[in-house]
Each structure stands twice: as structure tokens, then as C-alpha cells.
PDB file of C-alpha atoms and ligand atoms in Angstrom:
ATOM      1  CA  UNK A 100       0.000   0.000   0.000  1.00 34.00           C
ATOM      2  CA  UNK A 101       1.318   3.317  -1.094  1.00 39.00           C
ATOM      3  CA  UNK A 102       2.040   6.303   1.554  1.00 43.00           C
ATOM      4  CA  UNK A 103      -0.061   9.370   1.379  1.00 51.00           C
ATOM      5  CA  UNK A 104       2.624  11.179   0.321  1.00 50.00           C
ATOM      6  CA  UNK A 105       3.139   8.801  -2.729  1.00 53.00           C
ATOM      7  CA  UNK A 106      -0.290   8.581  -3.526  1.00 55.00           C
ATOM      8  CA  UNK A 107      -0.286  12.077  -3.459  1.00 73.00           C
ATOM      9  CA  UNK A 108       3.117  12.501  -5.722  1.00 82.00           C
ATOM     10  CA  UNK A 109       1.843   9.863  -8.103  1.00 88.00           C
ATOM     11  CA  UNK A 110      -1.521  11.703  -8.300  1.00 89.00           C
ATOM     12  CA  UNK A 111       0.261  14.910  -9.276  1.00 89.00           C
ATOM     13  CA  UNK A 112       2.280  13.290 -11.840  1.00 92.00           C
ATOM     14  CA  UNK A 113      -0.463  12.239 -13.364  1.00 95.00           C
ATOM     15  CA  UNK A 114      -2.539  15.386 -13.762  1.00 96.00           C
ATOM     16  CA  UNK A 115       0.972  17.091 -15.228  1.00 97.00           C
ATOM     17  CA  UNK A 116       1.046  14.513 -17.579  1.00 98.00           C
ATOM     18  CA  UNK A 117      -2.634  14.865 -18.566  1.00 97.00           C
ATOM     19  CA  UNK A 118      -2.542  18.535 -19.091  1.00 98.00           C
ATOM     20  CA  UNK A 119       1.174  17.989 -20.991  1.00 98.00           C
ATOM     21  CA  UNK A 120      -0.620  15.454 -23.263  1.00 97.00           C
ATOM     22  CA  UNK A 121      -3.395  18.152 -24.404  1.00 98.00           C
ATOM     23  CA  UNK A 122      -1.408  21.263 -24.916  1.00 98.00           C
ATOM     24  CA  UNK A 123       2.138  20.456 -25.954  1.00 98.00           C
ATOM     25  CA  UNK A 124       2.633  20.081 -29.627  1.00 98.00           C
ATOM     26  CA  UNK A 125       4.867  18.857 -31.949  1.00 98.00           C
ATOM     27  CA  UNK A 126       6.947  21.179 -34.177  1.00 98.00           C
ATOM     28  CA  UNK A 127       8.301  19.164 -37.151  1.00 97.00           C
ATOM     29  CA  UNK A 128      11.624  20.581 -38.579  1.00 96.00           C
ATOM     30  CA  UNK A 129      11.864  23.026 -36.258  1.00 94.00           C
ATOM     31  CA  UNK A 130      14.267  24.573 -35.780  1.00 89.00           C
ATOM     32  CA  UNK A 131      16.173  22.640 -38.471  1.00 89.00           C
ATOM     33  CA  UNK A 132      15.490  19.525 -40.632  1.00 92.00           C
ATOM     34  CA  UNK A 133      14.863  16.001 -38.746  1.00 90.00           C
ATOM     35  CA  UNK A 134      14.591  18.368 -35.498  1.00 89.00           C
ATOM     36  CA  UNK A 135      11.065  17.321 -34.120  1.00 93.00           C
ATOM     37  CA  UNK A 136      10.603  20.202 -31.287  1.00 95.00           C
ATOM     38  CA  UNK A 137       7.962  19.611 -28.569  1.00 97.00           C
ATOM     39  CA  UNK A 138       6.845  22.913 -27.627  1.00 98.00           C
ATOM     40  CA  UNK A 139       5.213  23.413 -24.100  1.00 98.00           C
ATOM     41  CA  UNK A 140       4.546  27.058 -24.753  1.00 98.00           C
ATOM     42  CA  UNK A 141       0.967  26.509 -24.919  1.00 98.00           C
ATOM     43  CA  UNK A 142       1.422  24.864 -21.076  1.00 98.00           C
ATOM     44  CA  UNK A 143       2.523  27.736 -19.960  1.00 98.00           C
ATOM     45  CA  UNK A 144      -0.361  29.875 -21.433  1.00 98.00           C
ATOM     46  CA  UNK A 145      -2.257  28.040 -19.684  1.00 98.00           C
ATOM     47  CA  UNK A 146      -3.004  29.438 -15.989  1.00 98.00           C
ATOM     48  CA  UNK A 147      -4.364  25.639 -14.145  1.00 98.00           C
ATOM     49  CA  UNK A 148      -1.868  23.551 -16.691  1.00 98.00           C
ATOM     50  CA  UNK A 149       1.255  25.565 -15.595  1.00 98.00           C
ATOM     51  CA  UNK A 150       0.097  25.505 -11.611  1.00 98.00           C
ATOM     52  CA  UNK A 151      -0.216  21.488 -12.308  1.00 98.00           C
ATOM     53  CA  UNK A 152       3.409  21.410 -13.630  1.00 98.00           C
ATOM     54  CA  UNK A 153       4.869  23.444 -11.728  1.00 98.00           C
ATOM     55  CA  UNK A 154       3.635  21.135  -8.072  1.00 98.00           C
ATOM     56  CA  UNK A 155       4.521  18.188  -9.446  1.00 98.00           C
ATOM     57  CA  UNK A 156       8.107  19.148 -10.720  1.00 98.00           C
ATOM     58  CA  UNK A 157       7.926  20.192  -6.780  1.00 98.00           C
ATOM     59  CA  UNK A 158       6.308  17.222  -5.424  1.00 97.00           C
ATOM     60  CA  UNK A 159       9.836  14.389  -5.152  1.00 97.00           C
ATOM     61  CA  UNK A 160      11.949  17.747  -4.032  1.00 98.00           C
ATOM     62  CA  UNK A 161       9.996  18.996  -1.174  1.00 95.00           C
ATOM     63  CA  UNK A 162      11.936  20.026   1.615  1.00 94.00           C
ATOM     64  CA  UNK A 163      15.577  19.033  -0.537  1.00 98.00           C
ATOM     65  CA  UNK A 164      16.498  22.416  -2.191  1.00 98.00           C
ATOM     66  CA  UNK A 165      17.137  25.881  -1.271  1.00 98.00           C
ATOM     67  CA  UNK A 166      16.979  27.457  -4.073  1.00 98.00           C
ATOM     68  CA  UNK A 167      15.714  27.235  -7.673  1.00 98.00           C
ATOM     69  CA  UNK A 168      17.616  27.430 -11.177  1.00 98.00           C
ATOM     70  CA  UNK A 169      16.370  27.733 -14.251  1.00 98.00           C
ATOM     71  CA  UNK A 170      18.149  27.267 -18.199  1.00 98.00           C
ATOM     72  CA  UNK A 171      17.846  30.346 -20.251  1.00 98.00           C
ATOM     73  CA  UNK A 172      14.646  30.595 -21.413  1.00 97.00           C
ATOM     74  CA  UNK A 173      12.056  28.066 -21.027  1.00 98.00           C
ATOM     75  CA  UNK A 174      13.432  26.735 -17.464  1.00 98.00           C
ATOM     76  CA  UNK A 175      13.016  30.532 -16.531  1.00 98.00           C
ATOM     77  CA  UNK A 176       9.072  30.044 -16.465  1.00 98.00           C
ATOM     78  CA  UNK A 177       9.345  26.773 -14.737  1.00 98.00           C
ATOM     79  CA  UNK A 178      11.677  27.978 -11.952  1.00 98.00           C
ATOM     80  CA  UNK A 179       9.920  31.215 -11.326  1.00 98.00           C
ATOM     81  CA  UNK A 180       6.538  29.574 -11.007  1.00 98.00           C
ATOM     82  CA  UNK A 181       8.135  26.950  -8.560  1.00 98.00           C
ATOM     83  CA  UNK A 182      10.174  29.714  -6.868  1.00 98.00           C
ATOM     84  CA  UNK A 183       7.091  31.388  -5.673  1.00 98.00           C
ATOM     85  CA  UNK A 184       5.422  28.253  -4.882  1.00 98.00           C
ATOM     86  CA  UNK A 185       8.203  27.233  -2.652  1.00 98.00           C
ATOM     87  CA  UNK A 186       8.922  30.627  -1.282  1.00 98.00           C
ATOM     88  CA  UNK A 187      12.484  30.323  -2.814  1.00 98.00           C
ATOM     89  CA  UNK A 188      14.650  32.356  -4.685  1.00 98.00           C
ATOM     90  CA  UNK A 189      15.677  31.650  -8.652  1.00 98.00           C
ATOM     91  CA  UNK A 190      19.012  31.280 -10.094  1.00 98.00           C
ATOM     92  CA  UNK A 191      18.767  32.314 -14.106  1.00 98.00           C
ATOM     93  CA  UNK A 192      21.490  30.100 -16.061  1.00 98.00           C
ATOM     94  CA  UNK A 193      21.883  32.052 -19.015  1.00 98.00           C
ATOM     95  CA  UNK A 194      23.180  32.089 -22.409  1.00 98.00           C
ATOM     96  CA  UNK A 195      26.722  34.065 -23.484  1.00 98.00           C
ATOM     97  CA  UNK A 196      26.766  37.873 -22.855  1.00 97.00           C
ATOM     98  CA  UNK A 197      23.504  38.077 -20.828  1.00 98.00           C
ATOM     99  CA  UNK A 198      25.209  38.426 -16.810  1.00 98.00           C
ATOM    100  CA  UNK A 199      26.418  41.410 -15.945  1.00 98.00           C
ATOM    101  CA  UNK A 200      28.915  40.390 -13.150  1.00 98.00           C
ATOM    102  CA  UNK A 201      31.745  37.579 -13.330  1.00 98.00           C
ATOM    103  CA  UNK A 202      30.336  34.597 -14.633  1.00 98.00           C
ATOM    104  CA  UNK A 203      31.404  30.696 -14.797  1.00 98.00           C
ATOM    105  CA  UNK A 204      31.274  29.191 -18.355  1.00 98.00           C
ATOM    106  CA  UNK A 205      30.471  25.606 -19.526  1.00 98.00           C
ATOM    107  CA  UNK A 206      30.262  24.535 -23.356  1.00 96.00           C
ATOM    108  CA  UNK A 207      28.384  21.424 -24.644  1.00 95.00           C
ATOM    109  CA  UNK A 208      27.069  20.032 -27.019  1.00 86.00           C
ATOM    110  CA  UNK A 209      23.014  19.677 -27.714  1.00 74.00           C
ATOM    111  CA  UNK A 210      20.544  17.964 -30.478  1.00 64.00           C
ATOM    112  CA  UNK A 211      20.935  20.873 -32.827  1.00 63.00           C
ATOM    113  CA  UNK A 212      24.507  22.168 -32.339  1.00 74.00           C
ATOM    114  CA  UNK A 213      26.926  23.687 -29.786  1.00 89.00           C
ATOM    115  CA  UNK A 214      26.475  26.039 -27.028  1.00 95.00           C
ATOM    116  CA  UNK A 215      27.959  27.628 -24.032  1.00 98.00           C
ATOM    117  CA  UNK A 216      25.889  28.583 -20.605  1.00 98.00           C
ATOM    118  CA  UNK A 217      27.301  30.694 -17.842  1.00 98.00           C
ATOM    119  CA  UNK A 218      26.093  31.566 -14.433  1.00 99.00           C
ATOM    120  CA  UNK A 219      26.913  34.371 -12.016  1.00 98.00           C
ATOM    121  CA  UNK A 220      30.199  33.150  -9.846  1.00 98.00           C
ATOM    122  CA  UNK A 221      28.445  34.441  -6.721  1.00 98.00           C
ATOM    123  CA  UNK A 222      25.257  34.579  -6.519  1.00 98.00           C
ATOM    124  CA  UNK A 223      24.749  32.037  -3.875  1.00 98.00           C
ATOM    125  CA  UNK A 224      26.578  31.020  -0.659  1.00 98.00           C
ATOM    126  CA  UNK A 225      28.552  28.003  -0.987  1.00 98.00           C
ATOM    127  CA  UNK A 226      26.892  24.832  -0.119  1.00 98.00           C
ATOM    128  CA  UNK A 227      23.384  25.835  -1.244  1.00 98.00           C
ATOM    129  CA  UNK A 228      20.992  22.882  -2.789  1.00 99.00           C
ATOM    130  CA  UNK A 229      19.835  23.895  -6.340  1.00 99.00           C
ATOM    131  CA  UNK A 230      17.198  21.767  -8.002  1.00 99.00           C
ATOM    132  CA  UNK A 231      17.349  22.241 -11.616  1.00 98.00           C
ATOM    133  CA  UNK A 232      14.559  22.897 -13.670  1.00 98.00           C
ATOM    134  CA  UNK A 233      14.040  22.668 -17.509  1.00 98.00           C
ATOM    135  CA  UNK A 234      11.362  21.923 -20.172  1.00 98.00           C
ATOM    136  CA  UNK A 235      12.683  19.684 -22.319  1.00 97.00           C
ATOM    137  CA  UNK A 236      15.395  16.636 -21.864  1.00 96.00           C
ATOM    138  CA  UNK A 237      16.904  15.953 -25.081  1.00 93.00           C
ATOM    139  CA  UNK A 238      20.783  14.943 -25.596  1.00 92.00           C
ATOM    140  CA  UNK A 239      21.135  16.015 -21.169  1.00 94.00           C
ATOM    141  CA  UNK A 240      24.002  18.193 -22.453  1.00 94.00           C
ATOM    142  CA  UNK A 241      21.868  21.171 -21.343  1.00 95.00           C
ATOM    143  CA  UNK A 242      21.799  20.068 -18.020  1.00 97.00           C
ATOM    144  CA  UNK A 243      24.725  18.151 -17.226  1.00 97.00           C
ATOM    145  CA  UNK A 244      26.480  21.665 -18.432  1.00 98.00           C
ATOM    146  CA  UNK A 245      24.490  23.413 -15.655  1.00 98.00           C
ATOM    147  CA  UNK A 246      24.871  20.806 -13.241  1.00 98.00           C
ATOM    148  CA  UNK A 247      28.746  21.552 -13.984  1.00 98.00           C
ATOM    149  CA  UNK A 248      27.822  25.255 -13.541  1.00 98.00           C
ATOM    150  CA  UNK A 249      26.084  24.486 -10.334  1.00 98.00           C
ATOM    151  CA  UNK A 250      28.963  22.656  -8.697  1.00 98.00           C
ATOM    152  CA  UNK A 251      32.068  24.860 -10.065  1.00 98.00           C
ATOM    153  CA  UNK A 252      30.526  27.714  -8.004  1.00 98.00           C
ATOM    154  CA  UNK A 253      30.822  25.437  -4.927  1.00 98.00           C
ATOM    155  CA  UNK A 254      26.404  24.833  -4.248  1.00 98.00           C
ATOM    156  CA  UNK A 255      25.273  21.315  -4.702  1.00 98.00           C
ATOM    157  CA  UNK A 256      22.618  19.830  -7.231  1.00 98.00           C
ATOM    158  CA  UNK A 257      19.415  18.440  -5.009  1.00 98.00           C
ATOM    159  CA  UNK A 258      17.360  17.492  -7.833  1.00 98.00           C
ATOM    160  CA  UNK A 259      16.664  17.828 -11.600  1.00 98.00           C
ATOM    161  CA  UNK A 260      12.924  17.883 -13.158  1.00 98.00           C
ATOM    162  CA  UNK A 261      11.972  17.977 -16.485  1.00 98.00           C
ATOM    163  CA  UNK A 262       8.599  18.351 -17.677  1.00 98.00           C
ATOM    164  CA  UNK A 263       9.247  16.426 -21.002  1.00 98.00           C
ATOM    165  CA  UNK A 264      11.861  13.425 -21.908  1.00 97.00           C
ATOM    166  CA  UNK A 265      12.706  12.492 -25.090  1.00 96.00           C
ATOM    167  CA  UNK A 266      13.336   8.972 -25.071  1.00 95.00           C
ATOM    168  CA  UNK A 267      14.905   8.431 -28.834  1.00 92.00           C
ATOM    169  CA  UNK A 268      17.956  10.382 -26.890  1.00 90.00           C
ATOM    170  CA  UNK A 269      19.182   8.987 -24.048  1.00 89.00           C
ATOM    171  CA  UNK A 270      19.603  12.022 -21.704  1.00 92.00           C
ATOM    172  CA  UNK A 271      19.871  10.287 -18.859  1.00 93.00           C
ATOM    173  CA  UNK A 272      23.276   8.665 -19.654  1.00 94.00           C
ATOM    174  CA  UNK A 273      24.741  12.217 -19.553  1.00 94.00           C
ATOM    175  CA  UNK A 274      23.765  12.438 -15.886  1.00 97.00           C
ATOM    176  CA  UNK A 275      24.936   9.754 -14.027  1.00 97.00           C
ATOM    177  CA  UNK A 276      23.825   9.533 -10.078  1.00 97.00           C
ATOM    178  CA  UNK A 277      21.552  12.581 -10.843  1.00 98.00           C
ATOM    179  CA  UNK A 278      18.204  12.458  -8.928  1.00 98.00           C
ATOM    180  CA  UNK A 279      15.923  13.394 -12.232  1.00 98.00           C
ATOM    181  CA  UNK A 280      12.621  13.669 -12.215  1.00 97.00           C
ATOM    182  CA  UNK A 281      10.484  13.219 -15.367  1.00 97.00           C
ATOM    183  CA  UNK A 282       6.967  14.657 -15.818  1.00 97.00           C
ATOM    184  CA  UNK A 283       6.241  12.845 -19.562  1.00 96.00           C
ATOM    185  CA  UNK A 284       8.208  10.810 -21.688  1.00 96.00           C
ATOM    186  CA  UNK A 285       7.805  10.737 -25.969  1.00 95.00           C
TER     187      UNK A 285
HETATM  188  P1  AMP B 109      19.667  18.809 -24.590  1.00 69.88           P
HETATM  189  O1  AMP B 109      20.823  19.590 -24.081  1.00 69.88           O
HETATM  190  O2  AMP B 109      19.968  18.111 -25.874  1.00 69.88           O
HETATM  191  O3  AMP B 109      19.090  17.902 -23.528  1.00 69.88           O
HETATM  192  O4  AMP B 109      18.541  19.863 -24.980  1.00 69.88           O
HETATM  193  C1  AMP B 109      17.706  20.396 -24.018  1.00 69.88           C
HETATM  194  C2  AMP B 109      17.466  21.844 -24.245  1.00 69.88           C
HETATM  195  O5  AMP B 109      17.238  22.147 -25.622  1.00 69.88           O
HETATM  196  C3  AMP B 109      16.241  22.275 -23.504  1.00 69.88           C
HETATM  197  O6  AMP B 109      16.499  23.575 -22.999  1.00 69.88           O
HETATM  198  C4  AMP B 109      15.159  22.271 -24.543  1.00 69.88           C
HETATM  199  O7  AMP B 109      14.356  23.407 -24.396  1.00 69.88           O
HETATM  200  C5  AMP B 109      15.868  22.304 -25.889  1.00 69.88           C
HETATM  201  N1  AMP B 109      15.516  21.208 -26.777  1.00 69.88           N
HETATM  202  C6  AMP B 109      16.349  20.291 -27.304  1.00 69.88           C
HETATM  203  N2  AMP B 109      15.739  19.456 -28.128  1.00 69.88           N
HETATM  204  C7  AMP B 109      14.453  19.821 -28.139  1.00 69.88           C
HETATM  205  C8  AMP B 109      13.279  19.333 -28.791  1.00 69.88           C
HETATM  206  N3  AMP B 109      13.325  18.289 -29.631  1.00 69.88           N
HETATM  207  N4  AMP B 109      12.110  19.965 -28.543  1.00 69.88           N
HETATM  208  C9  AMP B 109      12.065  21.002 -27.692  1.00 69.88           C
HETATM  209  N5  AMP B 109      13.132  21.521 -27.047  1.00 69.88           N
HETATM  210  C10 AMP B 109      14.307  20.938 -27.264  1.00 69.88           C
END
């Protein structure tokens, strides 16, 4: 017999899912041949479907984290909406050029090309527990990159949620040991 509190996570899971199933479509070719890009935009239009994703990204974490990051830009909705619903703060992970004070880089390499993410050196006291939240796990060379951010600046990584998995791309094998949590899989 499942606790309350995994009745409860596995409930939320589920109505994530459902409202991910209804809204999110599928871009094909987008934004370059072969390139099929799932686009949770319309989730996040949509008041009740972004409240559901955002508590059950939550849910496993409760209690684990300090503080919130989010990958430049989609993460940023999903770690702002669970920053306020946790009372915690957000860290924004951004792209090249965008932080105004010393940053940390990390290149990598993702489904459609290269990039490079940085992070502000200092923003948070060493030791703090980040969960990581994105909308999409593809090649997990967005993440693992951040989780490299995360740790260079001397916090720790409590948790990663995604609300969407690809599973033609195994993500997962570029973060070993991480605690990820997966709201759909396609
Ligand atoms: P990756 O580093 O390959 O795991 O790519 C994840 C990042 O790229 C996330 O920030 C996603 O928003 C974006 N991304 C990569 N592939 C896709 C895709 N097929 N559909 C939507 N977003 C994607």
C-alpha cells in the first residue's frame, strides 16, 4: 500500500502529464530539418496547466532544495513559477553575454549544435541545494552543463525535473547519479 505522500506525488504526476498530453505540440523541422521540437509554450499559457506542472516538478523535491535554477529561457518560467510556490529564490542560467557580473562558463554540445551557458560566480553562498529545472530533456548536455555550472561555483545539485523526456535520446546517460525527475516521456 502506497504512503499518502506517494499517492499524493503519483496523483500529481499524473494530472501534469494529462494537461502535458493536451497542450504540448509537436513542431516538425523546427528549428532545423529532422529536429522534431515539442513545444510546451501553450502549457505555460495556460493558468491551471502551468500551476499542475509546476507542483509536481515540486512534489519528489519537497523540503531538498534551497533554491531554484532555471536554463535560459524556457526553465526561466518553470523555476519562477516553482520559486514562488516554494517561497524560494531563482538562479537564471543564461546564455553568453547576458550576466552582468563575473560569470562561470560551460560549453556542450546539444541535439541541434553547440552552445555555451554561464552563471553568475556568486550569486549564492557556498553549499546551497539547487534543483534544476528545464522543459525539455533531449541529448542532457543542457543540463549536465548546468549541473557543472552548479557545482564549479561550490552549491550542490538536489534534484533535476523535467517536464518532457525524449526517449529516442538517451539524456539520462549524460547524468549519471543525478536524482531526475520526469513529468512525460515521448
Ligand atoms: P539537450 O541539451 O539536448 O538535452 O537539450 C535540451 C534543451 O534544448 C532544452 O532547454 C530544450 O528546451 C531544448 N531542446 C532540445 N531538443 C528539443 C526538442 N526536440 N524539442 C524542444 N526543445 C528541445
Amino acid at each position: 500500500m502506497p504512503s499518502d505522500a506517494a499517492t499524493t506525488g503519483a496523483a500529481s504526476t499524473r494530472a501534469a502529464t494529462a494537461a502535458i498530453d493536451r497542450l504540448s505540440r509537436v513542431v516538425p523541422d523546427f528549428p532545423q530539418p529532422g529536429i522534431s521540437f515539442k513545444d510546451l509554450t501553450p502549457v505555460f499559457a495556460d493558468g491551471p496547466a502551468l500551476r499542475l506542472v509546476t507542483d509536481a516538478l515540486l512534489e519528489p523535491f519537497a523540503d531538498a532544495f534551497d533554491v531554484i535554477a532555471g536554463v535560459e529561457a524556457r526553465g526561466f518560467v518553470l523555476a519562477a513559477s516553482a520559486a514562488y510556490a516554494s517561497g524560494s529564490g531563482v538562479v537564471m542560467i543564461r546564455k553568453p553575454g547576458k550576466l552582468p557580473r563575473p560569470v562561470l562558463s560551460e560549453n556542450y554540445d546539444l541535439e541541434y549544435g553547440s552552445a555555451t551557458l554561464q552563471v553568475h560566480e556568486d550569486e549564492l553562498p557556498k553549499g546551497t541545494r539547487v534543483l534544476l529545472l528545464d522543459d525539455v530533456l533531449a541529448t542532457g548536455g543542457t543540463l549536465a552543463a548546468s549541473c557543472r555550472l552548479i557545482e564549479r561555483a561550490g552549491w550542490s545539485v538536489a534534484g533535476i525535473g523535467v517536464a518532457l523526456r525524449l526517449t529516442t535520446l538517451d539524456g539520462g546517460a549524460n547524468l549519471p547519479g543525478r536524482d531526475i525527475h520526469c513529468l512525460q516521456e515521448v
